[in-house]
PDB file of C-alpha atoms and ligand atoms in Angstrom:
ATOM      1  CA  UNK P 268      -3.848  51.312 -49.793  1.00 44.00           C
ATOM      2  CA  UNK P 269      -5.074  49.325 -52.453  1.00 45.00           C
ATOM      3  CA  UNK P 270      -2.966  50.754 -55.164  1.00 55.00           C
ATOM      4  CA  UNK P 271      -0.061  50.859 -53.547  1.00 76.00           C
ATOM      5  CA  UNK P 272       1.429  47.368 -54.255  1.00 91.00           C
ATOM      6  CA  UNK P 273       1.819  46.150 -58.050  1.00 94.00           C
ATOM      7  CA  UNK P 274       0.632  42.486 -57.614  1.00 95.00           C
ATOM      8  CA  UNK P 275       2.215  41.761 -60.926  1.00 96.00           C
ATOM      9  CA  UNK P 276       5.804  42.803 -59.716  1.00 96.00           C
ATOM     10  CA  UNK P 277       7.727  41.701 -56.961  1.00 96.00           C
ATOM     11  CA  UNK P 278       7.269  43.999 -53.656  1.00 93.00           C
ATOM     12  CA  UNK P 279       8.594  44.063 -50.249  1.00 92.00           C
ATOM     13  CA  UNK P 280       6.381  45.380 -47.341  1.00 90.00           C
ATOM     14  CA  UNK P 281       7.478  45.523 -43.905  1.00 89.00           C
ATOM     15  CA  UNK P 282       5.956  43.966 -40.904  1.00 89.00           C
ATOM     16  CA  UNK P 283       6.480  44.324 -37.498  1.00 89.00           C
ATOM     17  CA  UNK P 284       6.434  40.524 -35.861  1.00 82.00           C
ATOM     18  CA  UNK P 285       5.410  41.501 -32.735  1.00 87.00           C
ATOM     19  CA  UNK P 286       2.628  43.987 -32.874  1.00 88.00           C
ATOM     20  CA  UNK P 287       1.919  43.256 -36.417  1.00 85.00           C
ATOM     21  CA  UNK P 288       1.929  46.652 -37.523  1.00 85.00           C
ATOM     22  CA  UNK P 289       3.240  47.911 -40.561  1.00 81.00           C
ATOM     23  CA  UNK P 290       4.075  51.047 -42.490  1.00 78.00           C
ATOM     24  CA  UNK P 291       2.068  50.221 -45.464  1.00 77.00           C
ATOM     25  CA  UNK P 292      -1.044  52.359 -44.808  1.00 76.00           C
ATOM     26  CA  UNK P 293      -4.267  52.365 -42.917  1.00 82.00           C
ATOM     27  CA  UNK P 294      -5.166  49.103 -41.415  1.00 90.00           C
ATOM     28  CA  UNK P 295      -9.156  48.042 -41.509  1.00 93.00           C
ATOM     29  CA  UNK P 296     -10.246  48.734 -37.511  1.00 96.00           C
ATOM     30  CA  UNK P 297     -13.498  47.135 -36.352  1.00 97.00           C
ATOM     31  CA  UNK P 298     -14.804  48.854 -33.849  1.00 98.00           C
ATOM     32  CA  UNK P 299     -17.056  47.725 -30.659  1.00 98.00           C
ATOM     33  CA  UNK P 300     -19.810  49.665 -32.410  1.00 98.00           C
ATOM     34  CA  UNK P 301     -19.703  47.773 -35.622  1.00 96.00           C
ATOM     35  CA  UNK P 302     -19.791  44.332 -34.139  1.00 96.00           C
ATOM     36  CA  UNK P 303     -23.319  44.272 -32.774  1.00 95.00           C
ATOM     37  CA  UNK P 304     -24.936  41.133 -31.988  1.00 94.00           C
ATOM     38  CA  UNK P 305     -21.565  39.390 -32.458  1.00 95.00           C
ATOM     39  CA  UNK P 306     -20.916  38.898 -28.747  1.00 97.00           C
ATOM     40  CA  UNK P 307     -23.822  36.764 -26.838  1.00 95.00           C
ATOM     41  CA  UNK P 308     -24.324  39.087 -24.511  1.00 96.00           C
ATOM     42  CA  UNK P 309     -26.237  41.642 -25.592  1.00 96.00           C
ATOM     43  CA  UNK P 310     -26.382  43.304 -22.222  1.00 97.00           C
ATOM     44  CA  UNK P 311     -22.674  42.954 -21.662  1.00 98.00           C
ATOM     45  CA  UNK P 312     -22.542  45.031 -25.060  1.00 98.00           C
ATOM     46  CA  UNK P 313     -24.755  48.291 -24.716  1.00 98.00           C
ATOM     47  CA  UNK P 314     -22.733  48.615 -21.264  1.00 98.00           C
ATOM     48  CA  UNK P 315     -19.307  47.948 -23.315  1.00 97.00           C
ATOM     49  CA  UNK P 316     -20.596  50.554 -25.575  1.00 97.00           C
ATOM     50  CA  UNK P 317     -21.994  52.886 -23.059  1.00 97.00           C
ATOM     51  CA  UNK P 318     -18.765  53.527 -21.666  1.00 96.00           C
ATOM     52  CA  UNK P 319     -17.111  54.243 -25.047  1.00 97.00           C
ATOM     53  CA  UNK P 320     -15.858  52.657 -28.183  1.00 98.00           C
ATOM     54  CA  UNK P 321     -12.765  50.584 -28.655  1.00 98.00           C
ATOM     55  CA  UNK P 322     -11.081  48.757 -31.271  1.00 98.00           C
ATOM     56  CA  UNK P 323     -11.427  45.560 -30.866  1.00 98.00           C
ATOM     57  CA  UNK P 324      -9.766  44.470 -33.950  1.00 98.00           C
ATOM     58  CA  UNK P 325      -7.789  45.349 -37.105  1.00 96.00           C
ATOM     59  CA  UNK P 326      -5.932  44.094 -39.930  1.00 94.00           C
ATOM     60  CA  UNK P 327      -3.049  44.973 -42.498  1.00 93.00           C
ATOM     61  CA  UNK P 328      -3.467  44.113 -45.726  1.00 92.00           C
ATOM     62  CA  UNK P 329      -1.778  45.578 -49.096  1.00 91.00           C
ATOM     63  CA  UNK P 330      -4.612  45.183 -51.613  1.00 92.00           C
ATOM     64  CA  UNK P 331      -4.410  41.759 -53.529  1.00 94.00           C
ATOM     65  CA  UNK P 332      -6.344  41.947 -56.281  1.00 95.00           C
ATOM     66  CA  UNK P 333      -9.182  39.237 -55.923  1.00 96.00           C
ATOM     67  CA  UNK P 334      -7.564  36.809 -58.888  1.00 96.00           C
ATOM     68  CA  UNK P 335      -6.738  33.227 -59.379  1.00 96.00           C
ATOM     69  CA  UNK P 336      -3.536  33.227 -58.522  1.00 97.00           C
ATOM     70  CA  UNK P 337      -2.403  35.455 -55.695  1.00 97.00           C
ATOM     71  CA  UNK P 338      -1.837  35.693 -52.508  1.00 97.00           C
ATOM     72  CA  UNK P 339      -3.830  37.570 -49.850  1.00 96.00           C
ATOM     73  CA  UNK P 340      -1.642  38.103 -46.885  1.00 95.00           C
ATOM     74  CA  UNK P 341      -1.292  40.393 -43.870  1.00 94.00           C
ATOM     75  CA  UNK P 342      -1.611  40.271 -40.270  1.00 95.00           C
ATOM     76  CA  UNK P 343      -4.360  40.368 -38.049  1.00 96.00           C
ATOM     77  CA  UNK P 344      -4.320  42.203 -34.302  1.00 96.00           C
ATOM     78  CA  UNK P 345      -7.185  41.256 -32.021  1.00 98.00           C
ATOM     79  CA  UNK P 346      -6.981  43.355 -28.841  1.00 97.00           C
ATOM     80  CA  UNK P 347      -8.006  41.941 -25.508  1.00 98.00           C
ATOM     81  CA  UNK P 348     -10.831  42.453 -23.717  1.00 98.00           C
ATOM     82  CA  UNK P 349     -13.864  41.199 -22.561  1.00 98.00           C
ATOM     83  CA  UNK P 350     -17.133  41.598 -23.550  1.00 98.00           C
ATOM     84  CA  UNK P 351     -19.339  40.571 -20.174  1.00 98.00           C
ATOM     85  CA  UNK P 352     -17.356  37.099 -19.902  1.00 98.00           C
ATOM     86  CA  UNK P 353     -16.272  36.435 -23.656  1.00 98.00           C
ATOM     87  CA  UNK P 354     -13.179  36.894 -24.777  1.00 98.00           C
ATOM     88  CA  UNK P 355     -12.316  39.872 -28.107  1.00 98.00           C
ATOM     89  CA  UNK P 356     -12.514  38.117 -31.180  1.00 98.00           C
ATOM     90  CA  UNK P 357     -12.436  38.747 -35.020  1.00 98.00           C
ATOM     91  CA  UNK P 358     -16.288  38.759 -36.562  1.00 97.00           C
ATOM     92  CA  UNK P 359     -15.029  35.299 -38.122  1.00 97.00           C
ATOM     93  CA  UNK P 360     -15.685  34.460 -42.036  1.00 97.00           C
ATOM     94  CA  UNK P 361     -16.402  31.647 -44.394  1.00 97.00           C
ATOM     95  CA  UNK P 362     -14.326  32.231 -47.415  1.00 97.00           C
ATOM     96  CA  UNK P 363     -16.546  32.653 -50.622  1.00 97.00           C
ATOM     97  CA  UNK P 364     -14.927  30.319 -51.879  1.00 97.00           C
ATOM     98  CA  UNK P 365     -15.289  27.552 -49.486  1.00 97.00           C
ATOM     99  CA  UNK P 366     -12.460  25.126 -50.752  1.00 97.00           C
ATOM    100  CA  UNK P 367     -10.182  27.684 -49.599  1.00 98.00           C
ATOM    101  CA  UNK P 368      -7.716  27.187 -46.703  1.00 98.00           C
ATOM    102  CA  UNK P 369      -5.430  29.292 -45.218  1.00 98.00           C
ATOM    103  CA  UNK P 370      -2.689  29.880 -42.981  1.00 98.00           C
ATOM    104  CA  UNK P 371      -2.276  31.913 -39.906  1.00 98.00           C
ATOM    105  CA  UNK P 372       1.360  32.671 -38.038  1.00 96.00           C
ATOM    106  CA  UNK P 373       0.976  33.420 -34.371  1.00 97.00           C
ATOM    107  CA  UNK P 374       3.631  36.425 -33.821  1.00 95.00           C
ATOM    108  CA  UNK P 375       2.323  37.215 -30.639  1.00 96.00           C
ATOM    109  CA  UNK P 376      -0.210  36.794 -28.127  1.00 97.00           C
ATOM    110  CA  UNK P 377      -2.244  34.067 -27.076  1.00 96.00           C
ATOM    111  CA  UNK P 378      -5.317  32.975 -27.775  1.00 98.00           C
ATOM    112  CA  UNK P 379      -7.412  30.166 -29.861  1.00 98.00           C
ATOM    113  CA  UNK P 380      -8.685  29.825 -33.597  1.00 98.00           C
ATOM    114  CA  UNK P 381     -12.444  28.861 -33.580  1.00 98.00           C
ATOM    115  CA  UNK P 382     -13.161  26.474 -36.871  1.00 98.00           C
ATOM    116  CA  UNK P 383     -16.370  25.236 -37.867  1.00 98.00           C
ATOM    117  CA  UNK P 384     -17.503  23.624 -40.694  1.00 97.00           C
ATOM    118  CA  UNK P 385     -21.291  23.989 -42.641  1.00 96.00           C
ATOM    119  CA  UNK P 386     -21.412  20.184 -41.584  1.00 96.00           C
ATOM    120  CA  UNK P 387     -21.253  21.470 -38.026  1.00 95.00           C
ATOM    121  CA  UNK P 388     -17.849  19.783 -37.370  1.00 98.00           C
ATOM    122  CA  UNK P 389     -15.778  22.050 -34.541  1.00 98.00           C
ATOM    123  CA  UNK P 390     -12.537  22.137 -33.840  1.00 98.00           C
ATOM    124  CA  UNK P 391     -11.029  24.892 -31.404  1.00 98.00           C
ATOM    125  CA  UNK P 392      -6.963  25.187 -31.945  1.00 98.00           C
ATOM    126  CA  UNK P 393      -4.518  27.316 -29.142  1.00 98.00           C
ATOM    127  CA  UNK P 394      -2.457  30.291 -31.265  1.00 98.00           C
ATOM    128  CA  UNK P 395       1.005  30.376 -29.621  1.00 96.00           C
ATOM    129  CA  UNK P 396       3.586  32.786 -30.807  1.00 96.00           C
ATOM    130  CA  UNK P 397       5.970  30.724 -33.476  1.00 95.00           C
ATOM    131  CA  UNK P 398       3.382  28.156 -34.593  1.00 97.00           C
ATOM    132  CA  UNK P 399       1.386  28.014 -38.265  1.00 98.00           C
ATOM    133  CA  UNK P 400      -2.227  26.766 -37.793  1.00 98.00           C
ATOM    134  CA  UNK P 401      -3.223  25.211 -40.683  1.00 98.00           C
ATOM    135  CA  UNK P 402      -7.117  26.234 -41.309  1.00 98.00           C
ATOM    136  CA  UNK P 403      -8.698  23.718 -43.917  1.00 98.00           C
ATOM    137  CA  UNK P 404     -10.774  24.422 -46.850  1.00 98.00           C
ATOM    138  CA  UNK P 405     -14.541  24.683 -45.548  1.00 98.00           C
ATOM    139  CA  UNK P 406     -14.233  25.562 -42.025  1.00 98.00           C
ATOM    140  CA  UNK P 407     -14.993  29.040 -41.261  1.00 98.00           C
ATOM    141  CA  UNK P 408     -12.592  30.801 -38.376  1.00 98.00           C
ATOM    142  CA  UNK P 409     -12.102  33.282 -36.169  1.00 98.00           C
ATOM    143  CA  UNK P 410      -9.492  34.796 -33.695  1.00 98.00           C
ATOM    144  CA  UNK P 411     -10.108  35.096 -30.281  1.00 98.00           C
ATOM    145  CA  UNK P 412      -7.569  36.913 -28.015  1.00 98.00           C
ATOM    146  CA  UNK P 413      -7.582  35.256 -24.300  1.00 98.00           C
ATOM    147  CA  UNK P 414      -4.804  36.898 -23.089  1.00 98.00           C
ATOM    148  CA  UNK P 415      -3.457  40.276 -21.759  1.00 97.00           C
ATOM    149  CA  UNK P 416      -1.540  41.504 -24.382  1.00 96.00           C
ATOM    150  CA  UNK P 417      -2.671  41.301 -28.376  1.00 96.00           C
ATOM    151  CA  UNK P 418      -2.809  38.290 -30.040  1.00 97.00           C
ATOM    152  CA  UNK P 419      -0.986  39.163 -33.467  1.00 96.00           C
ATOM    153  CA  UNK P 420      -1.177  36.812 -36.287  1.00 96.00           C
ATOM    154  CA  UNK P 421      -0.088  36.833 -40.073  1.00 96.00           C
ATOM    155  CA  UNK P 422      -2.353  35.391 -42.741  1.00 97.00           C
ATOM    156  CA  UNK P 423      -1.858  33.687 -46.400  1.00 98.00           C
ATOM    157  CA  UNK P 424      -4.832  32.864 -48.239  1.00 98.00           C
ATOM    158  CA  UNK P 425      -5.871  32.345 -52.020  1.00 98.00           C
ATOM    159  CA  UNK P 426      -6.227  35.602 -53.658  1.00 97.00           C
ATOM    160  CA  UNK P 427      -9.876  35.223 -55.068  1.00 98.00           C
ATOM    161  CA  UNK P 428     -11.231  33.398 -52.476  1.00 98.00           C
ATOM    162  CA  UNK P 429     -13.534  36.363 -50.979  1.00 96.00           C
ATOM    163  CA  UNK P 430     -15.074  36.691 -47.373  1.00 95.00           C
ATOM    164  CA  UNK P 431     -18.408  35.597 -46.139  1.00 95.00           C
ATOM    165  CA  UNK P 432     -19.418  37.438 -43.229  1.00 94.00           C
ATOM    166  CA  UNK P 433     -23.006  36.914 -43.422  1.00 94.00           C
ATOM    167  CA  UNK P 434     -23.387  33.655 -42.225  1.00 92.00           C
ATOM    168  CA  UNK P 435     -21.841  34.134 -38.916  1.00 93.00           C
ATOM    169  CA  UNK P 436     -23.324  37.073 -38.806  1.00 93.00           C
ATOM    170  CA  UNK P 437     -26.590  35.834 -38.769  1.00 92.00           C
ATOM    171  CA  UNK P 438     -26.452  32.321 -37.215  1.00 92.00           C
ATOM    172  CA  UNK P 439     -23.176  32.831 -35.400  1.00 94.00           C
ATOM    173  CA  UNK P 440     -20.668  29.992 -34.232  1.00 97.00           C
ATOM    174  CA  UNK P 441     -21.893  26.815 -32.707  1.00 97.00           C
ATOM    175  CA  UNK P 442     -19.399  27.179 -30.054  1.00 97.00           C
ATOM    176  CA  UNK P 443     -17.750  30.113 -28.064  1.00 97.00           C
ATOM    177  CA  UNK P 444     -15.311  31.070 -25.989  1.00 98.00           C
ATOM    178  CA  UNK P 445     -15.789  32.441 -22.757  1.00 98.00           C
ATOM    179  CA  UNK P 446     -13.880  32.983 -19.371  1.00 98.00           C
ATOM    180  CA  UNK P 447     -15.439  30.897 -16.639  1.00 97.00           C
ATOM    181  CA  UNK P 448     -13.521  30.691 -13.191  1.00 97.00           C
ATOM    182  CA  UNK P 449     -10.974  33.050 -14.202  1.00 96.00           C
ATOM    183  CA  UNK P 450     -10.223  30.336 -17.716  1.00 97.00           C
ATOM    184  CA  UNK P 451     -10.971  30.049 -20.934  1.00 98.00           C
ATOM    185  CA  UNK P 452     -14.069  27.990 -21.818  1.00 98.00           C
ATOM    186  CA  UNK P 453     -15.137  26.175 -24.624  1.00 98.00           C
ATOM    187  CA  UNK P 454     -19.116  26.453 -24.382  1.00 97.00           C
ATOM    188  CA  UNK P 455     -22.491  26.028 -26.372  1.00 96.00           C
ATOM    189  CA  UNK P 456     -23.743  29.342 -28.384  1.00 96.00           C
ATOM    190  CA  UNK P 457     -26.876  29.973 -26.527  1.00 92.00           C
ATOM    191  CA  UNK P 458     -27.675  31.931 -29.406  1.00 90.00           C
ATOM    192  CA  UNK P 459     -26.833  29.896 -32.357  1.00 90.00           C
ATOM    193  CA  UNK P 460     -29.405  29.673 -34.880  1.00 82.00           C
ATOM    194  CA  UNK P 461     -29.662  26.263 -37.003  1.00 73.00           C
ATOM    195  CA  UNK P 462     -32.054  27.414 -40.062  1.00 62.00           C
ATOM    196  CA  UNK P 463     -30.514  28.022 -43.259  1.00 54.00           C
ATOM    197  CA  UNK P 464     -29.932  31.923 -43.967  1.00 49.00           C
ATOM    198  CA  UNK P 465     -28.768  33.752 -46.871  1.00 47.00           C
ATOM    199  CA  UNK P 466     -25.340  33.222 -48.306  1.00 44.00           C
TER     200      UNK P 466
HETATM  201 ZN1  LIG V 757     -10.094  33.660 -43.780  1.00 64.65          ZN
END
């Protein structure tokens, strides 16, 4: 997929703006089984697991180089779910390049961007088909799908700015998102972990 698109030429690439899916190639899936110790309930997991492996994710992309100067775009389709009571969600990222913001579409879907910031600043925002969230520079984010149906999203973003995963990975988000009395809940990460950890 990479080599498909000529970032140095104009190109057209079709998406659809309702399931997000496009023509150009393979999208990047993520799994159940590659998101281990993302969800907080690690029980709630190996029983997810147990009864087979889903998609929980994926995202179109057509290969921006990583260079001063483009664009990184595509869409993102979280799928719902649960996972015991917390809602599917993307992994989340810092951008390598923290000053970086970015832009998400909501196509379709509902659900709510998580944002946090390495000063520990959180800010939760609703995704509602036909609105642009704005994402600042420093915050890391991540999707989470509360509804029935996916929650479909298209992305802009600063070419070279490069993912993070490893900090979420590790400590996780301050906050989460979980149902509780049949509605989404904005609660403490019993599992968040304040020490420093690699970059
Ligand atoms: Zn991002």
């Amino acid at each position: 997929m990479a080599d498909k698109f000529d970032f140095s030429l104009p190109f057209s690439v079709d998406f659809d703006f309702v399931t997000g899916l496009s023509v150009m190639g393979e999208s990047t899936k993520r799994m159940l089984s590659r998101m281990k110790g993302m969800f907080c309930d690690a029980e709630a997991y190996e029983n997810a697991l147990a009864e087979g492996d889903r998609t929980v994710y994926e995202f179109y992309e057509p290969g921006c180089p990583e260079e001063a100067g483009q664009l990184a775009f595509g869409t993102s389709i979280t799928y719902p779910g649960k996972v015991g009571a917390e809602y599917h969600m993307t992994k989340g990222h810092f951008h390598t390049i923290l000053a970086t913001a970015e832009v998400y579409y909501c196509l379709s879907g509902e659900g709510y961007m998580m944002m946090e910031n390495p000063e520990g600043d959180v800010r939760v925002a609703k995704l509602r088909p036909g609105e642009a969230l704005y994402v600042p520079e420093r915050y890391a984010h991540r999707s989470i799908n509360t509804g029935s149906t996916p929650l479909v999203t298209f992305f802009v973003f600063r070419g070279d700015a490069g993912h993070n995963y490893g900090t979420i990975e590790t400590k996780g988000f301050r906050k989460l998102i979980l149902e509780v009395d049949g509605k989404p809940a904005v609660v403490d990460n019993p599992n968040w972990r304040a020490e420093e950890c690699h970059e």
